[in-house]
Short mmCIF file of C-alpha atoms in Angstrom, two decimals:
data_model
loop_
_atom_site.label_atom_id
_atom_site.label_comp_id
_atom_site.label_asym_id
_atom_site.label_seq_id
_atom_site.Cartn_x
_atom_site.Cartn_y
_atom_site.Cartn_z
CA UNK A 55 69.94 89.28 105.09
CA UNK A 56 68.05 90.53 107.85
CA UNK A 57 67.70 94.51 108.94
CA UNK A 58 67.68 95.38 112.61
CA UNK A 59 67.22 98.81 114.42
CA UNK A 60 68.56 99.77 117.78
CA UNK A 61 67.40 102.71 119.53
CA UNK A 62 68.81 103.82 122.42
CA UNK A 63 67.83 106.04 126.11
CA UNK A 64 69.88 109.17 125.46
CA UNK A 65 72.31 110.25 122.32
CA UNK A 66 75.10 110.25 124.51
CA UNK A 67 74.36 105.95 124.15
CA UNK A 68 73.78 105.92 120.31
CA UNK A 69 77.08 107.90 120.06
CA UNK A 70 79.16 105.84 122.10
CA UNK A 71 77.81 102.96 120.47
CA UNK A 72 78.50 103.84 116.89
CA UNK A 73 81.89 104.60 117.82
CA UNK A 74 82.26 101.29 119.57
CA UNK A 75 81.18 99.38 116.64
CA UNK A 76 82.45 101.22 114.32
CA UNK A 77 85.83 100.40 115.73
CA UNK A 78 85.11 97.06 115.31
CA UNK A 79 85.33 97.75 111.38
CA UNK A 80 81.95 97.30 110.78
CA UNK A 81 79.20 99.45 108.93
CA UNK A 82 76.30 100.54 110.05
CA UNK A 83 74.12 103.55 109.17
CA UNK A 84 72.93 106.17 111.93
CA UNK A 85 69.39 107.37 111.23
CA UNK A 86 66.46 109.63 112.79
CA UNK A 87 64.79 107.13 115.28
CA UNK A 88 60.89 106.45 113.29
CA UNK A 89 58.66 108.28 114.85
CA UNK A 90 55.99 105.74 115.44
CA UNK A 91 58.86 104.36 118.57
CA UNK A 92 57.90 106.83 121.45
CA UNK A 93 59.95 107.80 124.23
CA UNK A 94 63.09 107.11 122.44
CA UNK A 95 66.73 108.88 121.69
CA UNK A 96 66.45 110.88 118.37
CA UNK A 97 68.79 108.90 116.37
CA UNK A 98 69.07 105.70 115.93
CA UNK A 99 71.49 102.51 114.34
CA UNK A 100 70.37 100.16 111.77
CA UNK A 101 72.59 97.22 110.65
CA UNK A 102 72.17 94.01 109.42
CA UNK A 103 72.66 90.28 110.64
CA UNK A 104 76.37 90.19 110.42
CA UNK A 105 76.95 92.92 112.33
CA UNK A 106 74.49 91.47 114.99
CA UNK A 107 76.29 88.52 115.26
CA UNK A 108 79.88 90.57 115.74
CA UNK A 109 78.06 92.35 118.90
CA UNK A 110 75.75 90.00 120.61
CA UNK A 111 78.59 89.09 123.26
CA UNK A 112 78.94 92.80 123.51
CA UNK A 113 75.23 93.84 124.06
CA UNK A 114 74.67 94.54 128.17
CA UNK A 115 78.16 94.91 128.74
CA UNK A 116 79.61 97.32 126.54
CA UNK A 117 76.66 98.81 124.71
CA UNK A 118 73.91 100.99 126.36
CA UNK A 119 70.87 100.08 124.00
CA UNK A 120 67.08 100.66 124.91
CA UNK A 121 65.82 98.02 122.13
CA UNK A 122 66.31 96.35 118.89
CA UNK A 123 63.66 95.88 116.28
CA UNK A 124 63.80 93.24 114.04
CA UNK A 125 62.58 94.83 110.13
CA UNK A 126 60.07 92.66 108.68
CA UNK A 127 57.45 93.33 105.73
CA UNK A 128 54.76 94.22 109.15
CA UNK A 129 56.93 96.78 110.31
CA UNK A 130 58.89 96.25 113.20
CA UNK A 131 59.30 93.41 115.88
CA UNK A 132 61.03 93.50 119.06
CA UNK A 133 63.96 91.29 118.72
CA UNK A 134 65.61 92.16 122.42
#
């Protein structure tokens, strides 16, 4: 199952989104945005594939999201 991290402009965005999906019923953890992403919200959300999938229609309309990495074995990859 693949990992994913979204990291976000502002907390006011991570907040609202975490509500928002979890709402949906769906887990997700929140967690101190890696340091190594500059110029980024504090906190952050990492979920997996089948949460991804339950929010993709969602993502530019409903969520406010700066990025979302991909986690692989190299680190992180920009997957939108």
């Amino acid at each position: 199952m693949k990992e994913y991290i979204m990291v976000f402009k502002n907390t006011h965005d991570a907040i609202g989104t975490e509500k928002f999906i979890k709402n949906k019923g769906l887990n997700i953890m929140v967690m101190p945005t890696p340091t190594y992403i500059t110029q980024s919200c504090g906190i952050c959300i990492r979920f997996n594939d089948e949460v991804l999938s339950n929010i993709e229609g969602d993502l530019d309309k409903e969520i406010n999201f700066k990025n979302i990495y991909l986690i692989n074995q190299a680190g992180l990859t920009i997957y939108k």
